[in-house]
């Protein structure tokens, strides 16, 4: 299995993506931004479709569109009270999502693109990762994790106690923009592996399982990263032996992980 | 325990159409517990947020200062009205740990903070709940966790927005007793909003009542 370049690339790509998905997904759930985690890869799909039409790399289109949409979604954060913020964000996310899907369909129509290109965007093409794409994934991973290391404490503080954090001088808008930029980049990276439709599984599945187990932040983040790694590498190995699509295996595995976490939690309770 | 005053200097403050302060000027020495009253929508929460520096006056200023005045400002702790609503699945200890040095850059895991967090939980009487998820706690218990979070910055003054709302009689009594203990042990001063009629004679806490009305802060109502 590891004698082939495309399989080695796939394992390395999944490693980078798991680091991103596991850490950022955990914060996204805590910050009530699950809908954004669902929407951003779809928006990335539209960007990729536009890139195909403009004869650019689909991955570049994915990164640019996810980043623009992510930053747009938090534009209004500063003006809203903490109570109305989640509702405002969901409305904004829904509107951006619907508009971008429409643009994506239009771009594919104008590009007169072959349907397999659209399928790759929607369901991922982990076995087709080039060395160049791996380099971009590595850069995105290093950038996002460095940002996360720098922002770690104020990000967690403002996530758990936003009003207290603001009162003590944490600039919530800087944290929101910085975090959303990381998430947008991460979701574009996840889409390369699991596709626009299923990258949600990789970002939210392991993180949701970690939170269901009631783990502390350090343990939860570690569990989430290892869970994402187990899911993506496990899916690659299963796919090698069964020929099932990787994205399908990741999607099913994420649900399985979440159910298992609930079962384990029930076992641990008196 | 340095004396602290609430300083209102030609302050004009409003929220929407409600005028909270209209060119008001006064200096009020803080004693133990200052209770801020006013009808619904009078702007009590906005007034507290102005003290915290989160809302700016249209003119003048509202601040807390040491007496005699110095460049150093009192450290303020804050407990908002809506508490314990985020990340209910995380254990209590994680919530308080996030508040310790939460404003600094960098990563959040440091074993040395655990002792400090346990002391904070001890001070608010919920150390036994440290490993339990926040979501399973009662309203009164969550409030004590929020208080521990607010104490993490080692404040001189604690600003509490409606800390007694939604608590039953017994829980209110326990909260006031906790405020008294914190004052005695840490020398803290409190400013809190409240709608409730409180019988405070059992608490040996110096109490000042002030009311926001007609563009002024009225003392000794």
mmCIF file with all atom_site columns, N, CA and C in Angstrom, chain A residues 147-205:
data_model
loop_
_atom_site.group_PDB
_atom_site.id
_atom_site.type_symbol
_atom_site.label_atom_id
_atom_site.label_alt_id
_atom_site.label_comp_id
_atom_site.label_asym_id
_atom_site.label_entity_id
_atom_site.label_seq_id
_atom_site.pdbx_PDB_ins_code
_atom_site.Cartn_x
_atom_site.Cartn_y
_atom_site.Cartn_z
_atom_site.occupancy
_atom_site.B_iso_or_equiv
_atom_site.pdbx_formal_charge
_atom_site.auth_seq_id
_atom_site.auth_comp_id
_atom_site.auth_asym_id
_atom_site.auth_atom_id
_atom_site.pdbx_PDB_model_num
ATOM 1   N N  . UNK A 1 147 ? -0.910  30.283 14.668 1.00 0.00 ? 147 UNK A N  1
ATOM 2   C CA . UNK A 1 147 ? -1.927  31.254 15.111 1.00 0.00 ? 147 UNK A CA 1
ATOM 3   C C  . UNK A 1 147 ? -2.638  30.737 16.364 1.00 0.00 ? 147 UNK A C  1
ATOM 4   N N  . UNK A 1 148 ? -2.935  29.441 16.348 1.00 0.00 ? 148 UNK A N  1
ATOM 5   C CA . UNK A 1 148 ? -3.662  28.842 17.475 1.00 0.00 ? 148 UNK A CA 1
ATOM 6   C C  . UNK A 1 148 ? -2.815  28.870 18.748 1.00 0.00 ? 148 UNK A C  1
ATOM 7   N N  . UNK A 1 149 ? -1.520  28.639 18.594 1.00 0.00 ? 149 UNK A N  1
ATOM 8   C CA . UNK A 1 149 ? -0.614  28.698 19.752 1.00 0.00 ? 149 UNK A CA 1
ATOM 9   C C  . UNK A 1 149 ? -0.590  30.129 20.306 1.00 0.00 ? 149 UNK A C  1
ATOM 10  N N  . UNK A 1 150 ? -0.531  31.110 19.414 1.00 0.00 ? 150 UNK A N  1
ATOM 11  C CA . UNK A 1 150 ? -0.483  32.506 19.859 1.00 0.00 ? 150 UNK A CA 1
ATOM 12  C C  . UNK A 1 150 ? -1.791  32.935 20.511 1.00 0.00 ? 150 UNK A C  1
ATOM 13  N N  . UNK A 1 151 ? -2.904  32.555 19.892 1.00 0.00 ? 151 UNK A N  1
ATOM 14  C CA . UNK A 1 151 ? -4.223  33.017 20.359 1.00 0.00 ? 151 UNK A CA 1
ATOM 15  C C  . UNK A 1 151 ? -4.834  32.102 21.415 1.00 0.00 ? 151 UNK A C  1
ATOM 16  N N  . UNK A 1 152 ? -4.166  30.976 21.711 1.00 0.00 ? 152 UNK A N  1
ATOM 17  C CA . UNK A 1 152 ? -4.767  29.926 22.554 1.00 0.00 ? 152 UNK A CA 1
ATOM 18  C C  . UNK A 1 152 ? -5.522  30.410 23.774 1.00 0.00 ? 152 UNK A C  1
ATOM 19  N N  . UNK A 1 153 ? -4.838  31.135 24.644 1.00 0.00 ? 153 UNK A N  1
ATOM 20  C CA . UNK A 1 153 ? -5.464  31.534 25.915 1.00 0.00 ? 153 UNK A CA 1
ATOM 21  C C  . UNK A 1 153 ? -6.624  32.507 25.726 1.00 0.00 ? 153 UNK A C  1
ATOM 22  N N  . UNK A 1 154 ? -6.406  33.633 25.008 1.00 0.00 ? 154 UNK A N  1
ATOM 23  C CA . UNK A 1 154 ? -7.559  34.541 24.841 1.00 0.00 ? 154 UNK A CA 1
ATOM 24  C C  . UNK A 1 154 ? -8.703  33.905 24.045 1.00 0.00 ? 154 UNK A C  1
ATOM 25  N N  . UNK A 1 155 ? -8.361  32.986 23.131 1.00 0.00 ? 155 UNK A N  1
ATOM 26  C CA . UNK A 1 155 ? -9.424  32.317 22.360 1.00 0.00 ? 155 UNK A CA 1
ATOM 27  C C  . UNK A 1 155 ? -10.287 31.461 23.282 1.00 0.00 ? 155 UNK A C  1
ATOM 28  N N  . UNK A 1 156 ? -9.639  30.685 24.139 1.00 0.00 ? 156 UNK A N  1
ATOM 29  C CA . UNK A 1 156 ? -10.403 29.828 25.060 1.00 0.00 ? 156 UNK A CA 1
ATOM 30  C C  . UNK A 1 156 ? -11.176 30.685 26.069 1.00 0.00 ? 156 UNK A C  1
ATOM 31  N N  . UNK A 1 157 ? -10.527 31.723 26.580 1.00 0.00 ? 157 UNK A N  1
ATOM 32  C CA . UNK A 1 157 ? -11.174 32.606 27.572 1.00 0.00 ? 157 UNK A CA 1
ATOM 33  C C  . UNK A 1 157 ? -12.412 33.258 26.959 1.00 0.00 ? 157 UNK A C  1
ATOM 34  N N  . UNK A 1 158 ? -12.257 33.813 25.753 1.00 0.00 ? 158 UNK A N  1
ATOM 35  C CA . UNK A 1 158 ? -13.395 34.520 25.138 1.00 0.00 ? 158 UNK A CA 1
ATOM 36  C C  . UNK A 1 158 ? -14.469 33.547 24.668 1.00 0.00 ? 158 UNK A C  1
ATOM 37  N N  . UNK A 1 159 ? -14.103 32.278 24.478 1.00 0.00 ? 159 UNK A N  1
ATOM 38  C CA . UNK A 1 159 ? -15.095 31.269 24.096 1.00 0.00 ? 159 UNK A CA 1
ATOM 39  C C  . UNK A 1 159 ? -15.932 30.873 25.307 1.00 0.00 ? 159 UNK A C  1
ATOM 40  N N  . UNK A 1 160 ? -15.285 30.720 26.459 1.00 0.00 ? 160 UNK A N  1
ATOM 41  C CA . UNK A 1 160 ? -15.995 30.231 27.645 1.00 0.00 ? 160 UNK A CA 1
ATOM 42  C C  . UNK A 1 160 ? -16.679 31.349 28.435 1.00 0.00 ? 160 UNK A C  1
ATOM 43  N N  . UNK A 1 161 ? -16.080 32.530 28.453 1.00 0.00 ? 161 UNK A N  1
ATOM 44  C CA . UNK A 1 161 ? -16.672 33.646 29.226 1.00 0.00 ? 161 UNK A CA 1
ATOM 45  C C  . UNK A 1 161 ? -16.484 34.945 28.440 1.00 0.00 ? 161 UNK A C  1
ATOM 46  N N  . UNK A 1 162 ? -17.250 35.120 27.345 1.00 0.00 ? 162 UNK A N  1
ATOM 47  C CA . UNK A 1 162 ? -16.984 36.262 26.454 1.00 0.00 ? 162 UNK A CA 1
ATOM 48  C C  . UNK A 1 162 ? -17.101 37.632 27.134 1.00 0.00 ? 162 UNK A C  1
ATOM 49  N N  . UNK A 1 163 ? -18.093 37.803 27.986 1.00 0.00 ? 163 UNK A N  1
ATOM 50  C CA . UNK A 1 163 ? -18.279 39.129 28.585 1.00 0.00 ? 163 UNK A CA 1
ATOM 51  C C  . UNK A 1 163 ? -17.173 39.453 29.594 1.00 0.00 ? 163 UNK A C  1
ATOM 52  N N  . UNK A 1 164 ? -16.797 38.446 30.370 1.00 0.00 ? 164 UNK A N  1
ATOM 53  C CA . UNK A 1 164 ? -15.707 38.640 31.334 1.00 0.00 ? 164 UNK A CA 1
ATOM 54  C C  . UNK A 1 164 ? -14.398 38.915 30.586 1.00 0.00 ? 164 UNK A C  1
ATOM 55  N N  . UNK A 1 165 ? -14.171 38.159 29.511 1.00 0.00 ? 165 UNK A N  1
ATOM 56  C CA . UNK A 1 165 ? -12.945 38.344 28.720 1.00 0.00 ? 165 UNK A CA 1
ATOM 57  C C  . UNK A 1 165 ? -12.887 39.756 28.147 1.00 0.00 ? 165 UNK A C  1
ATOM 58  N N  . UNK A 1 166 ? -14.010 40.216 27.620 1.00 0.00 ? 166 UNK A N  1
ATOM 59  C CA . UNK A 1 166 ? -14.055 41.567 27.044 1.00 0.00 ? 166 UNK A CA 1
ATOM 60  C C  . UNK A 1 166 ? -13.792 42.605 28.137 1.00 0.00 ? 166 UNK A C  1
ATOM 61  N N  . UNK A 1 167 ? -14.399 42.375 29.310 1.00 0.00 ? 167 UNK A N  1
ATOM 62  C CA . UNK A 1 167 ? -14.208 43.317 30.422 1.00 0.00 ? 167 UNK A CA 1
ATOM 63  C C  . UNK A 1 167 ? -12.751 43.364 30.867 1.00 0.00 ? 167 UNK A C  1
ATOM 64  N N  . UNK A 1 168 ? -12.024 42.273 30.647 1.00 0.00 ? 168 UNK A N  1
ATOM 65  C CA . UNK A 1 168 ? -10.618 42.252 31.078 1.00 0.00 ? 168 UNK A CA 1
ATOM 66  C C  . UNK A 1 168 ? -9.666  42.609 29.942 1.00 0.00 ? 168 UNK A C  1
ATOM 67  N N  . UNK A 1 169 ? -10.225 43.083 28.834 1.00 0.00 ? 169 UNK A N  1
ATOM 68  C CA . UNK A 1 169 ? -9.363  43.646 27.800 1.00 0.00 ? 169 UNK A CA 1
ATOM 69  C C  . UNK A 1 169 ? -9.125  42.775 26.587 1.00 0.00 ? 169 UNK A C  1
ATOM 70  N N  . UNK A 1 170 ? -9.767  41.599 26.505 1.00 0.00 ? 170 UNK A N  1
ATOM 71  C CA . UNK A 1 170 ? -9.609  40.775 25.292 1.00 0.00 ? 170 UNK A CA 1
ATOM 72  C C  . UNK A 1 170 ? -10.431 41.407 24.178 1.00 0.00 ? 170 UNK A C  1
ATOM 73  N N  . UNK A 1 171 ? -9.808  41.632 23.029 1.00 0.00 ? 171 UNK A N  1
ATOM 74  C CA . UNK A 1 171 ? -10.548 42.239 21.911 1.00 0.00 ? 171 UNK A CA 1
ATOM 75  C C  . UNK A 1 171 ? -11.258 41.141 21.137 1.00 0.00 ? 171 UNK A C  1
ATOM 76  N N  . UNK A 1 172 ? -12.567 41.037 21.383 1.00 0.00 ? 172 UNK A N  1
ATOM 77  C CA . UNK A 1 172 ? -13.328 39.923 20.828 1.00 0.00 ? 172 UNK A CA 1
ATOM 78  C C  . UNK A 1 172 ? -13.332 39.927 19.303 1.00 0.00 ? 172 UNK A C  1
ATOM 79  N N  . UNK A 1 173 ? -13.337 41.128 18.698 1.00 0.00 ? 173 UNK A N  1
ATOM 80  C CA . UNK A 1 173 ? -13.394 41.166 17.228 1.00 0.00 ? 173 UNK A CA 1
ATOM 81  C C  . UNK A 1 173 ? -12.093 40.620 16.629 1.00 0.00 ? 173 UNK A C  1
ATOM 82  N N  . UNK A 1 174 ? -10.970 40.907 17.255 1.00 0.00 ? 174 UNK A N  1
ATOM 83  C CA . UNK A 1 174 ? -9.687  40.381 16.746 1.00 0.00 ? 174 UNK A CA 1
ATOM 84  C C  . UNK A 1 174 ? -9.687  38.853 16.841 1.00 0.00 ? 174 UNK A C  1
ATOM 85  N N  . UNK A 1 175 ? -10.179 38.353 17.967 1.00 0.00 ? 175 UNK A N  1
ATOM 86  C CA . UNK A 1 175 ? -10.233 36.899 18.156 1.00 0.00 ? 175 UNK A CA 1
ATOM 87  C C  . UNK A 1 175 ? -11.174 36.272 17.123 1.00 0.00 ? 175 UNK A C  1
ATOM 88  N N  . UNK A 1 176 ? -12.348 36.892 16.918 1.00 0.00 ? 176 UNK A N  1
ATOM 89  C CA . UNK A 1 176 ? -13.325 36.336 15.963 1.00 0.00 ? 176 UNK A CA 1
ATOM 90  C C  . UNK A 1 176 ? -12.754 36.289 14.546 1.00 0.00 ? 176 UNK A C  1
ATOM 91  N N  . UNK A 1 177 ? -12.149 37.391 14.113 1.00 0.00 ? 177 UNK A N  1
ATOM 92  C CA . UNK A 1 177 ? -11.579 37.421 12.761 1.00 0.00 ? 177 UNK A CA 1
ATOM 93  C C  . UNK A 1 177 ? -10.435 36.413 12.614 1.00 0.00 ? 177 UNK A C  1
ATOM 94  N N  . UNK A 1 178 ? -9.551  36.409 13.620 1.00 0.00 ? 178 UNK A N  1
ATOM 95  C CA . UNK A 1 178 ? -8.402  35.497 13.554 1.00 0.00 ? 178 UNK A CA 1
ATOM 96  C C  . UNK A 1 178 ? -8.854  34.055 13.506 1.00 0.00 ? 178 UNK A C  1
ATOM 97  N N  . UNK A 1 179 ? -9.823  33.716 14.352 1.00 0.00 ? 179 UNK A N  1
ATOM 98  C CA . UNK A 1 179 ? -10.297 32.331 14.409 1.00 0.00 ? 179 UNK A CA 1
ATOM 99  C C  . UNK A 1 179 ? -10.989 31.945 13.105 1.00 0.00 ? 179 UNK A C  1
ATOM 100 N N  . UNK A 1 180 ? -11.841 32.846 12.596 1.00 0.00 ? 180 UNK A N  1
ATOM 101 C CA . UNK A 1 180 ? -12.579 32.514 11.374 1.00 0.00 ? 180 UNK A CA 1
ATOM 102 C C  . UNK A 1 180 ? -11.623 32.348 10.189 1.00 0.00 ? 180 UNK A C  1
ATOM 103 N N  . UNK A 1 181 ? -10.554 33.129 10.165 1.00 0.00 ? 181 UNK A N  1
ATOM 104 C CA . UNK A 1 181 ? -9.569  32.984 9.080  1.00 0.00 ? 181 UNK A CA 1
ATOM 105 C C  . UNK A 1 181 ? -8.944  31.586 9.145  1.00 0.00 ? 181 UNK A C  1
ATOM 106 N N  . UNK A 1 182 ? -8.618  31.151 10.373 1.00 0.00 ? 182 UNK A N  1
ATOM 107 C CA . UNK A 1 182 ? -8.036  29.807 10.527 1.00 0.00 ? 182 UNK A CA 1
ATOM 108 C C  . UNK A 1 182 ? -9.022  28.731 10.069 1.00 0.00 ? 182 UNK A C  1
ATOM 109 N N  . UNK A 1 183 ? -10.290 28.912 10.478 1.00 0.00 ? 183 UNK A N  1
ATOM 110 C CA . UNK A 1 183 ? -11.312 27.908 10.147 1.00 0.00 ? 183 UNK A CA 1
ATOM 111 C C  . UNK A 1 183 ? -11.522 27.839 8.632  1.00 0.00 ? 183 UNK A C  1
ATOM 112 N N  . UNK A 1 184 ? -11.523 28.990 7.984  1.00 0.00 ? 184 UNK A N  1
ATOM 113 C CA . UNK A 1 184 ? -11.742 29.017 6.534  1.00 0.00 ? 184 UNK A CA 1
ATOM 114 C C  . UNK A 1 184 ? -10.616 28.267 5.821  1.00 0.00 ? 184 UNK A C  1
ATOM 115 N N  . UNK A 1 185 ? -9.395  28.516 6.243  1.00 0.00 ? 185 UNK A N  1
ATOM 116 C CA . UNK A 1 185 ? -8.255  27.824 5.632  1.00 0.00 ? 185 UNK A CA 1
ATOM 117 C C  . UNK A 1 185 ? -8.346  26.318 5.899  1.00 0.00 ? 185 UNK A C  1
ATOM 118 N N  . UNK A 1 186 ? -8.699  25.974 7.142  1.00 0.00 ? 186 UNK A N  1
ATOM 119 C CA . UNK A 1 186 ? -8.784  24.561 7.510  1.00 0.00 ? 186 UNK A CA 1
ATOM 120 C C  . UNK A 1 186 ? -9.881  23.848 6.732  1.00 0.00 ? 186 UNK A C  1
ATOM 121 N N  . UNK A 1 187 ? -11.016 24.522 6.535  1.00 0.00 ? 187 UNK A N  1
ATOM 122 C CA . UNK A 1 187 ? -12.110 23.838 5.843  1.00 0.00 ? 187 UNK A CA 1
ATOM 123 C C  . UNK A 1 187 ? -11.767 23.617 4.372  1.00 0.00 ? 187 UNK A C  1
ATOM 124 N N  . UNK A 1 188 ? -11.013 24.560 3.774  1.00 0.00 ? 188 UNK A N  1
ATOM 125 C CA . UNK A 1 188 ? -10.561 24.352 2.390  1.00 0.00 ? 188 UNK A CA 1
ATOM 126 C C  . UNK A 1 188 ? -9.616  23.160 2.331  1.00 0.00 ? 188 UNK A C  1
ATOM 127 N N  . UNK A 1 189 ? -8.749  23.056 3.355  1.00 0.00 ? 189 UNK A N  1
ATOM 128 C CA . UNK A 1 189 ? -7.804  21.936 3.391  1.00 0.00 ? 189 UNK A CA 1
ATOM 129 C C  . UNK A 1 189 ? -8.544  20.611 3.576  1.00 0.00 ? 189 UNK A C  1
ATOM 130 N N  . UNK A 1 190 ? -9.553  20.595 4.470  1.00 0.00 ? 190 UNK A N  1
ATOM 131 C CA . UNK A 1 190 ? -10.332 19.370 4.710  1.00 0.00 ? 190 UNK A CA 1
ATOM 132 C C  . UNK A 1 190 ? -11.069 18.941 3.445  1.00 0.00 ? 190 UNK A C  1
ATOM 133 N N  . UNK A 1 191 ? -11.543 19.931 2.680  1.00 0.00 ? 191 UNK A N  1
ATOM 134 C CA . UNK A 1 191 ? -12.302 19.606 1.468  1.00 0.00 ? 191 UNK A CA 1
ATOM 135 C C  . UNK A 1 191 ? -11.431 18.858 0.469  1.00 0.00 ? 191 UNK A C  1
ATOM 136 N N  . UNK A 1 192 ? -10.132 19.124 0.474  1.00 0.00 ? 192 UNK A N  1
ATOM 137 C CA . UNK A 1 192 ? -9.227  18.412 -0.428 1.00 0.00 ? 192 UNK A CA 1
ATOM 138 C C  . UNK A 1 192 ? -9.265  16.918 -0.148 1.00 0.00 ? 192 UNK A C  1
ATOM 139 N N  . UNK A 1 193 ? -9.446  16.567 1.136  1.00 0.00 ? 193 UNK A N  1
ATOM 140 C CA . UNK A 1 193 ? -9.406  15.156 1.517  1.00 0.00 ? 193 UNK A CA 1
ATOM 141 C C  . UNK A 1 193 ? -10.797 14.520 1.491  1.00 0.00 ? 193 UNK A C  1
ATOM 142 N N  . UNK A 1 194 ? -11.742 15.174 2.154  1.00 0.00 ? 194 UNK A N  1
ATOM 143 C CA . UNK A 1 194 ? -13.062 14.544 2.311  1.00 0.00 ? 194 UNK A CA 1
ATOM 144 C C  . UNK A 1 194 ? -14.113 15.143 1.388  1.00 0.00 ? 194 UNK A C  1
ATOM 145 N N  . UNK A 1 195 ? -13.780 16.206 0.655  1.00 0.00 ? 195 UNK A N  1
ATOM 146 C CA . UNK A 1 195 ? -14.758 16.829 -0.237 1.00 0.00 ? 195 UNK A CA 1
ATOM 147 C C  . UNK A 1 195 ? -15.621 17.834 0.485  1.00 0.00 ? 195 UNK A C  1
ATOM 148 N N  . UNK A 1 196 ? -16.256 18.713 -0.298 1.00 0.00 ? 196 UNK A N  1
ATOM 149 C CA . UNK A 1 196 ? -17.070 19.777 0.295  1.00 0.00 ? 196 UNK A CA 1
ATOM 150 C C  . UNK A 1 196 ? -18.240 19.214 1.093  1.00 0.00 ? 196 UNK A C  1
ATOM 151 N N  . UNK A 1 197 ? -18.806 18.111 0.623  1.00 0.00 ? 197 UNK A N  1
ATOM 152 C CA . UNK A 1 197 ? -20.002 17.596 1.293  1.00 0.00 ? 197 UNK A CA 1
ATOM 153 C C  . UNK A 1 197 ? -19.684 16.917 2.616  1.00 0.00 ? 197 UNK A C  1
ATOM 154 N N  . UNK A 1 198 ? -18.505 16.304 2.722  1.00 0.00 ? 198 UNK A N  1
ATOM 155 C CA . UNK A 1 198 ? -18.247 15.467 3.887  1.00 0.00 ? 198 UNK A CA 1
ATOM 156 C C  . UNK A 1 198 ? -17.121 15.954 4.808  1.00 0.00 ? 198 UNK A C  1
ATOM 157 N N  . UNK A 1 199 ? -16.510 17.098 4.477  1.00 0.00 ? 199 UNK A N  1
ATOM 158 C CA . UNK A 1 199 ? -15.418 17.544 5.351  1.00 0.00 ? 199 UNK A CA 1
ATOM 159 C C  . UNK A 1 199 ? -15.952 17.947 6.719  1.00 0.00 ? 199 UNK A C  1
ATOM 160 N N  . UNK A 1 200 ? -17.242 18.245 6.783  1.00 0.00 ? 200 UNK A N  1
ATOM 161 C CA . UNK A 1 200 ? -17.908 18.535 8.061  1.00 0.00 ? 200 UNK A CA 1
ATOM 162 C C  . UNK A 1 200 ? -17.678 17.377 9.045  1.00 0.00 ? 200 UNK A C  1
ATOM 163 N N  . UNK A 1 201 ? -17.739 16.148 8.518  1.00 0.00 ? 201 UNK A N  1
ATOM 164 C CA . UNK A 1 201 ? -17.561 14.957 9.374  1.00 0.00 ? 201 UNK A CA 1
ATOM 165 C C  . UNK A 1 201 ? -16.214 14.988 10.073 1.00 0.00 ? 201 UNK A C  1
ATOM 166 N N  . UNK A 1 202 ? -15.189 15.368 9.323  1.00 0.00 ? 202 UNK A N  1
ATOM 167 C CA . UNK A 1 202 ? -13.839 15.352 9.868  1.00 0.00 ? 202 UNK A CA 1
ATOM 168 C C  . UNK A 1 202 ? -13.623 16.489 10.868 1.00 0.00 ? 202 UNK A C  1
ATOM 169 N N  . UNK A 1 203 ? -14.262 17.620 10.616 1.00 0.00 ? 203 UNK A N  1
ATOM 170 C CA . UNK A 1 203 ? -14.079 18.761 11.517 1.00 0.00 ? 203 UNK A CA 1
ATOM 171 C C  . UNK A 1 203 ? -14.885 18.615 12.799 1.00 0.00 ? 203 UNK A C  1
ATOM 172 N N  . UNK A 1 204 ? -16.099 18.110 12.663 1.00 0.00 ? 204 UNK A N  1
ATOM 173 C CA . UNK A 1 204 ? -17.004 18.110 13.819 1.00 0.00 ? 204 UNK A CA 1
ATOM 174 C C  . UNK A 1 204 ? -17.087 16.751 14.522 1.00 0.00 ? 204 UNK A C  1
ATOM 175 N N  . UNK A 1 205 ? -17.005 15.650 13.776 1.00 0.00 ? 205 UNK A N  1
ATOM 176 C CA . UNK A 1 205 ? -17.188 14.310 14.359 1.00 0.00 ? 205 UNK A CA 1
ATOM 177 C C  . UNK A 1 205 ? -16.269 14.039 15.548 1.00 0.00 ? 205 UNK A C  1
#
